[in-house]
PDB file of C-alpha atoms in Angstrom:
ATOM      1  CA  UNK A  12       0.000   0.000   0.000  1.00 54.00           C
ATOM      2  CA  UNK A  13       3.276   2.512   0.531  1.00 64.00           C
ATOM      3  CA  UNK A  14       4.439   1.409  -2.681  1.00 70.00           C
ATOM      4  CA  UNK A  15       0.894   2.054  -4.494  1.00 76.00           C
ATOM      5  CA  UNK A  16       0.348   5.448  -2.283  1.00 76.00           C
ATOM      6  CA  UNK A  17       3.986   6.990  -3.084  1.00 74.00           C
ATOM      7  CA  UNK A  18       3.281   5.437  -6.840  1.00 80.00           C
ATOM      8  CA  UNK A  19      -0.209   8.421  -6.987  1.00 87.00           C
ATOM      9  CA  UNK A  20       1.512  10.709  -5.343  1.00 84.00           C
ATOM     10  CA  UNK A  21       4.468  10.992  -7.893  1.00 85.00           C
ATOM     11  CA  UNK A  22       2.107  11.036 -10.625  1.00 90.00           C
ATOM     12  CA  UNK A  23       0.002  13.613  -9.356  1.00 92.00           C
ATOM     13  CA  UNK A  24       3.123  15.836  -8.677  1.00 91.00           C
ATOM     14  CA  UNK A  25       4.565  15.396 -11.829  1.00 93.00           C
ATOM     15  CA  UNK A  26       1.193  15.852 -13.845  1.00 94.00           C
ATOM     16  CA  UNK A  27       0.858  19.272 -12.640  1.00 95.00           C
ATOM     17  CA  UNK A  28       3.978  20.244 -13.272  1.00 94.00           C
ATOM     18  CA  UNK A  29       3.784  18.958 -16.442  1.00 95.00           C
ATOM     19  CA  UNK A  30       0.499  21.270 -16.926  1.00 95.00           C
ATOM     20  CA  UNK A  31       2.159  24.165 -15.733  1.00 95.00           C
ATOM     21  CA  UNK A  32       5.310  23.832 -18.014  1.00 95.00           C
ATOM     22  CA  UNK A  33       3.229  23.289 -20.849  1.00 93.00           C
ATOM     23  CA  UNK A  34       1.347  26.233 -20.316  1.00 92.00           C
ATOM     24  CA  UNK A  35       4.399  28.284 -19.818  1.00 92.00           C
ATOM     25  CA  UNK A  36       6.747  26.818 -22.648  1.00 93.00           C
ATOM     26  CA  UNK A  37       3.799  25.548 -25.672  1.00 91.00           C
ATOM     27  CA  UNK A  38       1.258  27.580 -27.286  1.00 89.00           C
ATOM     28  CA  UNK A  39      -2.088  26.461 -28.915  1.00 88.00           C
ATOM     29  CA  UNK A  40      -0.556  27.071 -33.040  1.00 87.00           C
ATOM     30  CA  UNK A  41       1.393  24.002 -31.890  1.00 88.00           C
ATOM     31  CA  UNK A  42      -0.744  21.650 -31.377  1.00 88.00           C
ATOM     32  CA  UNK A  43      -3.240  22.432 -33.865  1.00 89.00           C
ATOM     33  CA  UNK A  44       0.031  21.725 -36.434  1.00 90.00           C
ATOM     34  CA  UNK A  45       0.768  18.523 -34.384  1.00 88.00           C
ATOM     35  CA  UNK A  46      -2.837  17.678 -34.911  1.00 88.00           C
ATOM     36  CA  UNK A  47      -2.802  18.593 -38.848  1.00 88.00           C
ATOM     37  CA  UNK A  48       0.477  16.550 -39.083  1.00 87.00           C
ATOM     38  CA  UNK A  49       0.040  13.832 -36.532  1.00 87.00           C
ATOM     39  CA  UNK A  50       0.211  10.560 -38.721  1.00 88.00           C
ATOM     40  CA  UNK A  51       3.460  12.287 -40.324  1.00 87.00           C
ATOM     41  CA  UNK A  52       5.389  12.946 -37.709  1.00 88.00           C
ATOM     42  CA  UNK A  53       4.209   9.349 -35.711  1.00 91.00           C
ATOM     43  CA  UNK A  54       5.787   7.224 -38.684  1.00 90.00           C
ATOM     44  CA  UNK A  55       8.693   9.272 -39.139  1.00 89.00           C
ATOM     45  CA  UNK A  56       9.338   8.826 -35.406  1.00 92.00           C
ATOM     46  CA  UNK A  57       8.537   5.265 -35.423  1.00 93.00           C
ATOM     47  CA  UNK A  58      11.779   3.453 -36.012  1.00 92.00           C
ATOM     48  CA  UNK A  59      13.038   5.576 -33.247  1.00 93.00           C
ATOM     49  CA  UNK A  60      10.204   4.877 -30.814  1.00 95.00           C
ATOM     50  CA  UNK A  61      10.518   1.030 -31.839  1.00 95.00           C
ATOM     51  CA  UNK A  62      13.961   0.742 -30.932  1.00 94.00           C
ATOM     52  CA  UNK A  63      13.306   2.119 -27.650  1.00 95.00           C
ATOM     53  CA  UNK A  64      10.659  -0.153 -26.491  1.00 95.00           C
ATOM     54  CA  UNK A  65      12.336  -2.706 -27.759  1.00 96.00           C
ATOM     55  CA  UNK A  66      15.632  -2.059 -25.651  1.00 94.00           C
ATOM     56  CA  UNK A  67      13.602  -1.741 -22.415  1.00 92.00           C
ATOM     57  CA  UNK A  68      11.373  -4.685 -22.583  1.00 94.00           C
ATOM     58  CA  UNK A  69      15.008  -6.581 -23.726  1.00 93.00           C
ATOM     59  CA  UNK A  70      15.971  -4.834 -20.022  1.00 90.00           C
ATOM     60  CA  UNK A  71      12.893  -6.079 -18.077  1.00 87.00           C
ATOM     61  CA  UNK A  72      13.117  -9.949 -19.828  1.00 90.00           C
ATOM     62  CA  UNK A  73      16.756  -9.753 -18.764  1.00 88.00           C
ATOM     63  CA  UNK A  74      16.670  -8.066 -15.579  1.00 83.00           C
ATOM     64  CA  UNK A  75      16.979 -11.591 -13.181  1.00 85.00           C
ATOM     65  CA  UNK A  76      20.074 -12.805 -15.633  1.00 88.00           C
ATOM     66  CA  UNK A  77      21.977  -9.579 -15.313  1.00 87.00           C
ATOM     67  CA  UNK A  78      21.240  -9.806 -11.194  1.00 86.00           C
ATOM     68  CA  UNK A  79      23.001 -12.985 -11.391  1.00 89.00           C
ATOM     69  CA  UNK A  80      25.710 -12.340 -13.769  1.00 91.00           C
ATOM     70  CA  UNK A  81      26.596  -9.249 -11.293  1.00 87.00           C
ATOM     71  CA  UNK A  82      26.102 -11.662  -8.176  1.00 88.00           C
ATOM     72  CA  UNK A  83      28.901 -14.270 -10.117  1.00 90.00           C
ATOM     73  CA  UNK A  84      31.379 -11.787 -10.831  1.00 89.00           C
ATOM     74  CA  UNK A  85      31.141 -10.168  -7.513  1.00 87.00           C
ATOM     75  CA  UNK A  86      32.997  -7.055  -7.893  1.00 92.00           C
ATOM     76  CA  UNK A  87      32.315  -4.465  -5.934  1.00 93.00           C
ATOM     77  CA  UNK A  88      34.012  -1.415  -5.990  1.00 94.00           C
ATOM     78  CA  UNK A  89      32.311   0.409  -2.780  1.00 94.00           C
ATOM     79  CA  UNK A  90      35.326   0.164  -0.999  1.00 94.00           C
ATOM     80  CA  UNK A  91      37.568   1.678  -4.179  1.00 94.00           C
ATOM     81  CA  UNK A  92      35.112   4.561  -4.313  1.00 95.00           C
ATOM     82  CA  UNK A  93      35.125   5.813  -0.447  1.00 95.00           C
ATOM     83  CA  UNK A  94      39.378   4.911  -0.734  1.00 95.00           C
ATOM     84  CA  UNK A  95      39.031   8.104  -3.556  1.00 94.00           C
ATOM     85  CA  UNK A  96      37.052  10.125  -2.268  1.00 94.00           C
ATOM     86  CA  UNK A  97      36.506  10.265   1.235  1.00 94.00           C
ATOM     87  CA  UNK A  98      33.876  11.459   3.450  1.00 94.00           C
ATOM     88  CA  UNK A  99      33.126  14.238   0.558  1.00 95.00           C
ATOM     89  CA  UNK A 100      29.036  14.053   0.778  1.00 95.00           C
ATOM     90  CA  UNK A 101      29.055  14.083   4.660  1.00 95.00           C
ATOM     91  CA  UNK A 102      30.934  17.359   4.334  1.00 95.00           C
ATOM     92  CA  UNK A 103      28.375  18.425   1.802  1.00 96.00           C
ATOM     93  CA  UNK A 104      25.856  17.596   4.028  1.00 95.00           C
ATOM     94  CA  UNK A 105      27.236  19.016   6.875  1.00 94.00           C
ATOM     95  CA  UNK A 106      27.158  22.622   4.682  1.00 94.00           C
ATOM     96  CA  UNK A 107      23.646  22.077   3.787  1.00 93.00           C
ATOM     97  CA  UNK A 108      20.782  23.896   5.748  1.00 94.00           C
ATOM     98  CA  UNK A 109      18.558  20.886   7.525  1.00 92.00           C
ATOM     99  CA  UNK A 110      15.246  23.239   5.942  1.00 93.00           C
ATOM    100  CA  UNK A 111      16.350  22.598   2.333  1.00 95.00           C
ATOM    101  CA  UNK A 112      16.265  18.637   2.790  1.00 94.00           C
ATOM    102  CA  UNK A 113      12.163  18.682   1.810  1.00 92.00           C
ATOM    103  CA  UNK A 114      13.279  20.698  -1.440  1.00 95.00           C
ATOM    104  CA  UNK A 115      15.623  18.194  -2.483  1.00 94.00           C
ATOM    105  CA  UNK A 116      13.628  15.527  -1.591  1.00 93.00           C
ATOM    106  CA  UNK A 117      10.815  16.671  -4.200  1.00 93.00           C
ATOM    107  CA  UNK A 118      13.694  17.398  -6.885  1.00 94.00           C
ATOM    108  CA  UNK A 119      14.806  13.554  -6.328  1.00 93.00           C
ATOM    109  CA  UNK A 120      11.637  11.768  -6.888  1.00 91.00           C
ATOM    110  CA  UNK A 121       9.276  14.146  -8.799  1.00 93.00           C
ATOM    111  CA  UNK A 122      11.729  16.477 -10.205  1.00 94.00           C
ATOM    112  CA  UNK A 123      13.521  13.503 -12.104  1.00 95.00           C
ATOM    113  CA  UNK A 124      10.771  11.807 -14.048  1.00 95.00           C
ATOM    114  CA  UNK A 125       9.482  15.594 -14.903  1.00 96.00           C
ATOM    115  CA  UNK A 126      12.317  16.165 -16.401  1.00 96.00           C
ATOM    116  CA  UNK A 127      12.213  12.937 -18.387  1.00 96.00           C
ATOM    117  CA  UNK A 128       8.384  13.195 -19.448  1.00 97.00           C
ATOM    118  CA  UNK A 129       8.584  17.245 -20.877  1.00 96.00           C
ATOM    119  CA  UNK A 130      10.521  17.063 -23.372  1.00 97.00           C
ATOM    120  CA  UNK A 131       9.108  14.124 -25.317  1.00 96.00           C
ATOM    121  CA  UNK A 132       5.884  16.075 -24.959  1.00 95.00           C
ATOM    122  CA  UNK A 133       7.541  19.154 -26.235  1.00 94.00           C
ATOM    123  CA  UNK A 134       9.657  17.854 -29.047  1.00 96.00           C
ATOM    124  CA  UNK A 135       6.592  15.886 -30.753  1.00 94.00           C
ATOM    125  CA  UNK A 136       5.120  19.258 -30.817  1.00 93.00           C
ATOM    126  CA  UNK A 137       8.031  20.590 -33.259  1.00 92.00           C
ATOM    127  CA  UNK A 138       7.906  20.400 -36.731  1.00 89.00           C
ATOM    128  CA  UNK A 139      11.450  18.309 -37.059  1.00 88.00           C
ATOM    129  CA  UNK A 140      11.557  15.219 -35.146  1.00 89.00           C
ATOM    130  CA  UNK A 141      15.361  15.246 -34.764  1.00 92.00           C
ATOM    131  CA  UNK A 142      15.235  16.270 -31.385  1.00 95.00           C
ATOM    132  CA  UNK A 143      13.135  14.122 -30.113  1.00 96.00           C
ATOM    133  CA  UNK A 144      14.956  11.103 -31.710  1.00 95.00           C
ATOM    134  CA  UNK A 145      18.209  12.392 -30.319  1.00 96.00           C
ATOM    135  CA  UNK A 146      16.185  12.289 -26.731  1.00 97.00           C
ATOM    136  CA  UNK A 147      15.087   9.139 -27.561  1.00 97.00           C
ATOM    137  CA  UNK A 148      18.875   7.562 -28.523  1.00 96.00           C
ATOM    138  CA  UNK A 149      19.758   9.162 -25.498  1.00 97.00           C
ATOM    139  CA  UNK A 150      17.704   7.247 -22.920  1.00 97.00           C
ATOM    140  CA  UNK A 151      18.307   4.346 -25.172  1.00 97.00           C
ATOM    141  CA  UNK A 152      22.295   4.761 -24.445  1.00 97.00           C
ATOM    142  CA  UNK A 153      21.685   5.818 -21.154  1.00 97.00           C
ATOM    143  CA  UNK A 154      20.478   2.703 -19.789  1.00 94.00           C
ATOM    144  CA  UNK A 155      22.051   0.275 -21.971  1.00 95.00           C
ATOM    145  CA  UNK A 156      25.549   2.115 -20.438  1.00 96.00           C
ATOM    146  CA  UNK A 157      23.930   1.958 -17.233  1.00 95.00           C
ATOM    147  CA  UNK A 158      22.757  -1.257 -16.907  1.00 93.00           C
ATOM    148  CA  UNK A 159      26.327  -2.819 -18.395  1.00 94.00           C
ATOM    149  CA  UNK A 160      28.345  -1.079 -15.667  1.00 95.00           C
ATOM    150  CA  UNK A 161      25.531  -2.099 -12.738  1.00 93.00           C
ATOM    151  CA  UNK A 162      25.986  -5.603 -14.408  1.00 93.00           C
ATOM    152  CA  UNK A 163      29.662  -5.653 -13.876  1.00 94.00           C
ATOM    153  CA  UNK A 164      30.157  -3.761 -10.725  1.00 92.00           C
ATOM    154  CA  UNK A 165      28.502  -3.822  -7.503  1.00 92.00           C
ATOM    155  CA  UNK A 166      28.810  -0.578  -5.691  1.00 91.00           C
ATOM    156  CA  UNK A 167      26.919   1.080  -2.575  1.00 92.00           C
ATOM    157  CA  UNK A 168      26.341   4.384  -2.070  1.00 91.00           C
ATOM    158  CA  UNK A 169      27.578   6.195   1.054  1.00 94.00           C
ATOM    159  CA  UNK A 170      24.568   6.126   3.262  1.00 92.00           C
ATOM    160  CA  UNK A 171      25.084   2.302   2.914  1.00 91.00           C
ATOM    161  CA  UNK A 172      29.057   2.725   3.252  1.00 91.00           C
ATOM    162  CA  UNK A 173      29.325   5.146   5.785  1.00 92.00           C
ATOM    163  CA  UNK A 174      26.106   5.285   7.568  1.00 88.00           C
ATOM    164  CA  UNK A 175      27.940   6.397  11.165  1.00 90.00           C
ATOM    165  CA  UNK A 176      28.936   9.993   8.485  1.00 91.00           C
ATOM    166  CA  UNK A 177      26.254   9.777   6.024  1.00 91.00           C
ATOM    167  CA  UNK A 178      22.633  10.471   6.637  1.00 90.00           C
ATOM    168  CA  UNK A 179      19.632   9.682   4.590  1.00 88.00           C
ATOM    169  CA  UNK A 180      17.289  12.657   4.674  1.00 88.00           C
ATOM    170  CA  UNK A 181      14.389  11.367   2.129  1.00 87.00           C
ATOM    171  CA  UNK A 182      14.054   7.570   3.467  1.00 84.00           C
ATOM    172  CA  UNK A 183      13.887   9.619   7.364  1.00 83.00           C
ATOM    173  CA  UNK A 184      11.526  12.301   6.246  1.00 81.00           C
ATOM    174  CA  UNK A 185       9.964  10.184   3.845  1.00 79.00           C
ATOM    175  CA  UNK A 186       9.991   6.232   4.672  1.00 78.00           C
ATOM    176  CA  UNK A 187       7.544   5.416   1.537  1.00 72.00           C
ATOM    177  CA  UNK A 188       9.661   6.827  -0.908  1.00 74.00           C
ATOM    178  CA  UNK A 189      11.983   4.100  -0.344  1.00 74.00           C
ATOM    179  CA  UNK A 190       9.297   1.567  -1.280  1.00 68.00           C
ATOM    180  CA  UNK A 191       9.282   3.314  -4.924  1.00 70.00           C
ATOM    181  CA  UNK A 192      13.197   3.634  -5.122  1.00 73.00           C
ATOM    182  CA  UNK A 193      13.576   0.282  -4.043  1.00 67.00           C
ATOM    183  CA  UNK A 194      10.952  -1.173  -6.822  1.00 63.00           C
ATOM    184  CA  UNK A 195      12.858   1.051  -9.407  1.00 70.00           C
ATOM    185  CA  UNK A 196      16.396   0.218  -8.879  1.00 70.00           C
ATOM    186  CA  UNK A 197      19.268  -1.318  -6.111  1.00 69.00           C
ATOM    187  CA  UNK A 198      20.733  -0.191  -3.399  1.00 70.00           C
ATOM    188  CA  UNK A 199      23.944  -1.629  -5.069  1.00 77.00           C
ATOM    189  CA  UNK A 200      23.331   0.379  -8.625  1.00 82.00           C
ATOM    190  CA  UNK A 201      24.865   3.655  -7.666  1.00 89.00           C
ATOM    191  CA  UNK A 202      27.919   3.933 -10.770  1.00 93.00           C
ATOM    192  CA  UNK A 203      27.350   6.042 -12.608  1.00 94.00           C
ATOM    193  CA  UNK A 204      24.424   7.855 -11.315  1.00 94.00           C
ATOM    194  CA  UNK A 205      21.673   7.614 -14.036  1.00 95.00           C
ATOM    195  CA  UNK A 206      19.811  10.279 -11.746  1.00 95.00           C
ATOM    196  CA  UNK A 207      22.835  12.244 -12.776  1.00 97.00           C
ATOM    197  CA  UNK A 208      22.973  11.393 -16.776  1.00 97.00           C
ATOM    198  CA  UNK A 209      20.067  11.314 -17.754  1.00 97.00           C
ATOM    199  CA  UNK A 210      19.323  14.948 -16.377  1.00 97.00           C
ATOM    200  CA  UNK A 211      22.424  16.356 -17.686  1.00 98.00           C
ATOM    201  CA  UNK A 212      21.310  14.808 -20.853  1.00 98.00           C
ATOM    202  CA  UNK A 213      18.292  16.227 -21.042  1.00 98.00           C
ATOM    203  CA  UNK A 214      19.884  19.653 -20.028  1.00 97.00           C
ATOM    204  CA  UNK A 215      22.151  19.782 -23.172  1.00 97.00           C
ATOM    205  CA  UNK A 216      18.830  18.401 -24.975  1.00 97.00           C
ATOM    206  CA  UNK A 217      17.452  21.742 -23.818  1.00 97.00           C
ATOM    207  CA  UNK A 218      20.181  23.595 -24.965  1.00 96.00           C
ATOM    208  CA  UNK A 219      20.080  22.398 -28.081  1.00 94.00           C
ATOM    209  CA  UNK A 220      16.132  23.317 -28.720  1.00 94.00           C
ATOM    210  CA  UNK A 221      16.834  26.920 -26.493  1.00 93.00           C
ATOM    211  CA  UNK A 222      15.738  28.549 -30.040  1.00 92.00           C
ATOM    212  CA  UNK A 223      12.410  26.306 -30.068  1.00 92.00           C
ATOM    213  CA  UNK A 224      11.662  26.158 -25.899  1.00 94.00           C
ATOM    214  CA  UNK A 225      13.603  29.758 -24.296  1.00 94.00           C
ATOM    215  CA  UNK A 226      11.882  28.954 -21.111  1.00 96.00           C
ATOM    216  CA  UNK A 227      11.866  25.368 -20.704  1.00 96.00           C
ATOM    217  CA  UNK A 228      16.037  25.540 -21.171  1.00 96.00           C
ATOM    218  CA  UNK A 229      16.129  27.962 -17.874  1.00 96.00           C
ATOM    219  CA  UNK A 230      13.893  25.219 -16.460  1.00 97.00           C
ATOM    220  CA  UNK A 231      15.244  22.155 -17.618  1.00 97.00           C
ATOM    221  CA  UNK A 232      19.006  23.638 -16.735  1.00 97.00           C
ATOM    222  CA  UNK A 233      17.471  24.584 -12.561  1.00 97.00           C
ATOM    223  CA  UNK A 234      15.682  21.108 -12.148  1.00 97.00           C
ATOM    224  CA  UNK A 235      18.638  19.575 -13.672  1.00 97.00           C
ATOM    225  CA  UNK A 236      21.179  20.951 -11.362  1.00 97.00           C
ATOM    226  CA  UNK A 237      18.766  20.271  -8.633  1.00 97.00           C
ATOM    227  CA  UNK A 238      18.611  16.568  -9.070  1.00 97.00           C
ATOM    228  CA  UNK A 239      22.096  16.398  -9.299  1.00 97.00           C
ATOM    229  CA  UNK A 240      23.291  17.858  -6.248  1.00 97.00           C
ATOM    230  CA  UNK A 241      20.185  15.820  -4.846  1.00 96.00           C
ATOM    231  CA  UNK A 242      21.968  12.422  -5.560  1.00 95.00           C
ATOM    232  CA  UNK A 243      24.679  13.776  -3.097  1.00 96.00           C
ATOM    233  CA  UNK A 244      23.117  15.648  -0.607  1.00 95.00           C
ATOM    234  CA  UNK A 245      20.419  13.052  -0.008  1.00 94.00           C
ATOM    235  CA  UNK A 246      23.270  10.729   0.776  1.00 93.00           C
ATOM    236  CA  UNK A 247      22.225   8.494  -2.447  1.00 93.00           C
ATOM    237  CA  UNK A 248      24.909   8.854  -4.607  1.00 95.00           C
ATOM    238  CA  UNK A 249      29.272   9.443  -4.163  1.00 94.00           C
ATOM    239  CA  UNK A 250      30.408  12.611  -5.906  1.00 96.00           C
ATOM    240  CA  UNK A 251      32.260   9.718  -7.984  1.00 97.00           C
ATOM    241  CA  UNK A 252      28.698   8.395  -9.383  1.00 96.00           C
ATOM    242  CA  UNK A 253      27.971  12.003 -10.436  1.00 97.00           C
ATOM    243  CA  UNK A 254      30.884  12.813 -12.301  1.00 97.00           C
ATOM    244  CA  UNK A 255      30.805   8.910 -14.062  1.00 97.00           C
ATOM    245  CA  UNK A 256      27.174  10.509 -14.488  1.00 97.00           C
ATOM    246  CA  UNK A 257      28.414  13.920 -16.208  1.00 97.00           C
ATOM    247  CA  UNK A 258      30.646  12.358 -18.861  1.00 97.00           C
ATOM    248  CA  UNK A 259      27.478   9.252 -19.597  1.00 98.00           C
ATOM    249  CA  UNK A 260      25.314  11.867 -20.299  1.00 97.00           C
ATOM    250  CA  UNK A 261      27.705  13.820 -22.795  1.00 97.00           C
ATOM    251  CA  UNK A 262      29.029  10.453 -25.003  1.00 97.00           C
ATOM    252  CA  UNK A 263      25.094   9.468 -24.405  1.00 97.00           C
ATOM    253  CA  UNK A 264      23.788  12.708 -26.444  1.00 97.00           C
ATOM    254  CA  UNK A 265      27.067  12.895 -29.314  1.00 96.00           C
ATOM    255  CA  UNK A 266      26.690   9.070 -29.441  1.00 96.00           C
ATOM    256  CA  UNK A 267      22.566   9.735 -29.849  1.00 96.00           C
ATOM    257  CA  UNK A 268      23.433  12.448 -32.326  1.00 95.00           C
ATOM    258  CA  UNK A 269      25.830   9.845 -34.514  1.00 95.00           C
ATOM    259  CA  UNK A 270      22.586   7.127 -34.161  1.00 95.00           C
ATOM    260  CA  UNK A 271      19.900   9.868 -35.962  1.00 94.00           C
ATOM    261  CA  UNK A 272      22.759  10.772 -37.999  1.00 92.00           C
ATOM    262  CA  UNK A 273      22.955   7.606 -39.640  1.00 91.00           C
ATOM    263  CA  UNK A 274      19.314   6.810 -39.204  1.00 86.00           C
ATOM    264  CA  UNK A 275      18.498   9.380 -41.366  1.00 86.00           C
ATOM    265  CA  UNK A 276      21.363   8.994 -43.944  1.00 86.00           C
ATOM    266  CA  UNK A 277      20.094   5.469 -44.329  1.00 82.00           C
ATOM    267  CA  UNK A 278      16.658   6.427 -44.901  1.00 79.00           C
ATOM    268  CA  UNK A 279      16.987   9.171 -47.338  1.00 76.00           C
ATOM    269  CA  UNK A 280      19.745   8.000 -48.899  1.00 72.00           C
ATOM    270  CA  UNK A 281      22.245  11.147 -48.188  1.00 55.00           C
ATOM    271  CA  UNK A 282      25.582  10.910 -46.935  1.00 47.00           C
ATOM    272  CA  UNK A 283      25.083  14.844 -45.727  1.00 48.00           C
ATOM    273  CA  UNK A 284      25.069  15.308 -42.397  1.00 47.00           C
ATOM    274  CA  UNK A 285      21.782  16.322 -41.040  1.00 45.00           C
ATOM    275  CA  UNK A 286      22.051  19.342 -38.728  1.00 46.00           C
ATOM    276  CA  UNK A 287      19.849  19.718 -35.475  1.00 48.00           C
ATOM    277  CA  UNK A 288      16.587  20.641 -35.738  1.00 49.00           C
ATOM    278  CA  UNK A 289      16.665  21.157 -39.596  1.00 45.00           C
ATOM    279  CA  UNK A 290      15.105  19.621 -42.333  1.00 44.00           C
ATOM    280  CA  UNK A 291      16.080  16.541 -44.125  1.00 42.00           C
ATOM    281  CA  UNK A 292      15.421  17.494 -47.808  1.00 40.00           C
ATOM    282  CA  UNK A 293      17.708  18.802 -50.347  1.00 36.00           C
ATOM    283  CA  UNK A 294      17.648  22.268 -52.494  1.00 39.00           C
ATOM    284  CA  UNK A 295      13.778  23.685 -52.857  1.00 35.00           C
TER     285      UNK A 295
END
């Protein structure tokens, strides 16, 4: 019943603030072009959106074989990571106020899967699809990184490692929300932080479309940060996880740019490189 209660509660959260970014960031001349070019734009994203289901129901069939692969090889590298880097996010909780825990908190679990959701909303709503299919390549990579190096290493984060420094703000303030975290992922799948990646990816995403979405850019680059120093403060994730983070989420969106790249080549049969954002045809 925590699980299912903490489950509504994060979708509420996020719905609204999905509502109020939309109204902020899309205006109505969009979506009556999305609806005018709906069938379009759905089979030119197809492939895309096909090779990303297909990679995460691979994930789910092969989540218990990946489990036991990691328990066989047995390497954890907890101990390697605190031996680097110390007692770094008990310091950077010590300089954290006690009254900002609740903020972070919300920036961890509904701040995350905000930031995930918007932009595929926002980026169907553009008349090029290239965005969203670099978004989409850049989950894709994301987890497929991800879940390779939680595969091969075993590493806990420092609220596990050094609980006698570390504390664990959320799970104290907020026991159910370990129900969710635990149904989502480990306790032992903390390198690199994906918390950490896949914002950051979506931040340079944002970047990218600042000419399209001005606003959502200065809101996708706050949350963003947010979650990030979340992961640390929240005692989740070693400032170790969140750099391996930084650099996943930068080969994530050139490698995702490379994928649509070649995507595209292969379907128009161009060996131009297709811009961001632009059109795929050739001279009017």
């Amino acid at each position: 019943m925590a699980l299912l209660n903490a489950l509504i509660v994060t979708v509420l959260v996020v719905a609204a603030a999905l509502a109020v970014t939309a109204a902020l960031c899309i205006d109505v001349e969009q979506l009556r072009r999305t609806r005018a070019e709906i069938d379009d734009r759905v089979g030119d994203l197809a492939p895309y959106v096909a090779a990303t289901a297909a990679f995460f129901l691979a994930k789910r069939a092969t989540h218990g074989h990946s489990i036991r692969i990691s328990k066989a090889l047995d390497w954890d590298i907890t101990d390697g990571l605190y031996a680097i880097e110390g007692l770094f996010v008990a310091h950077l909780q010590d300089l954290t106020p006690n009254a900002t825990y609740d903020f972070f908190s919300v920036m961890y679990m509904f701040g995350f899967p905000f930031l995930l959701v918007f932009p595929l909303v926002a980026y169907f709503l553009l008349p090029s699809g290239r965005h969203l299919k670099e978004l989409l390549m850049s989950y894709l990579l994301n987890y497929f990184i991800g879940t390779l190096c939680y595969t091969l290493f075993i590493a806990r984060g420092p609220r596990v490692r050094v609980s006698d420094a570390v504390a664990e703000p959320m799970y104290e303030l907020y026991p159910s929300t370990q129900d969710l975290t635990a149904a989502v992922s480990s306790n032992t799948n903390v390198f690199p932080s994906l918390h950490t990646s896949l914002a950051v990816a979506v931040a340079i995403m944002a970047w990218r479309s600042r000419e399209e979405y001005p606003q959502w850019f200065k809101i996708a680059t706050f949350v963003a940060t947010c979650v990030v120093l979340s992961t640390m403060i929240l005692g989740i994730h070693w400032l170790l996880d969140v750099v391996a983070g930084l650099l996943l989420a930068i080969v994530s969106v050139r490698g995702a740019s490379r994928i649509v790249d070649w995507g595209e080549r292969k379907r128009t049969g161009t060996n131009e490189r297709i811009e961001g954002g632009a059109p795929t045809g050739t001279d009017d």
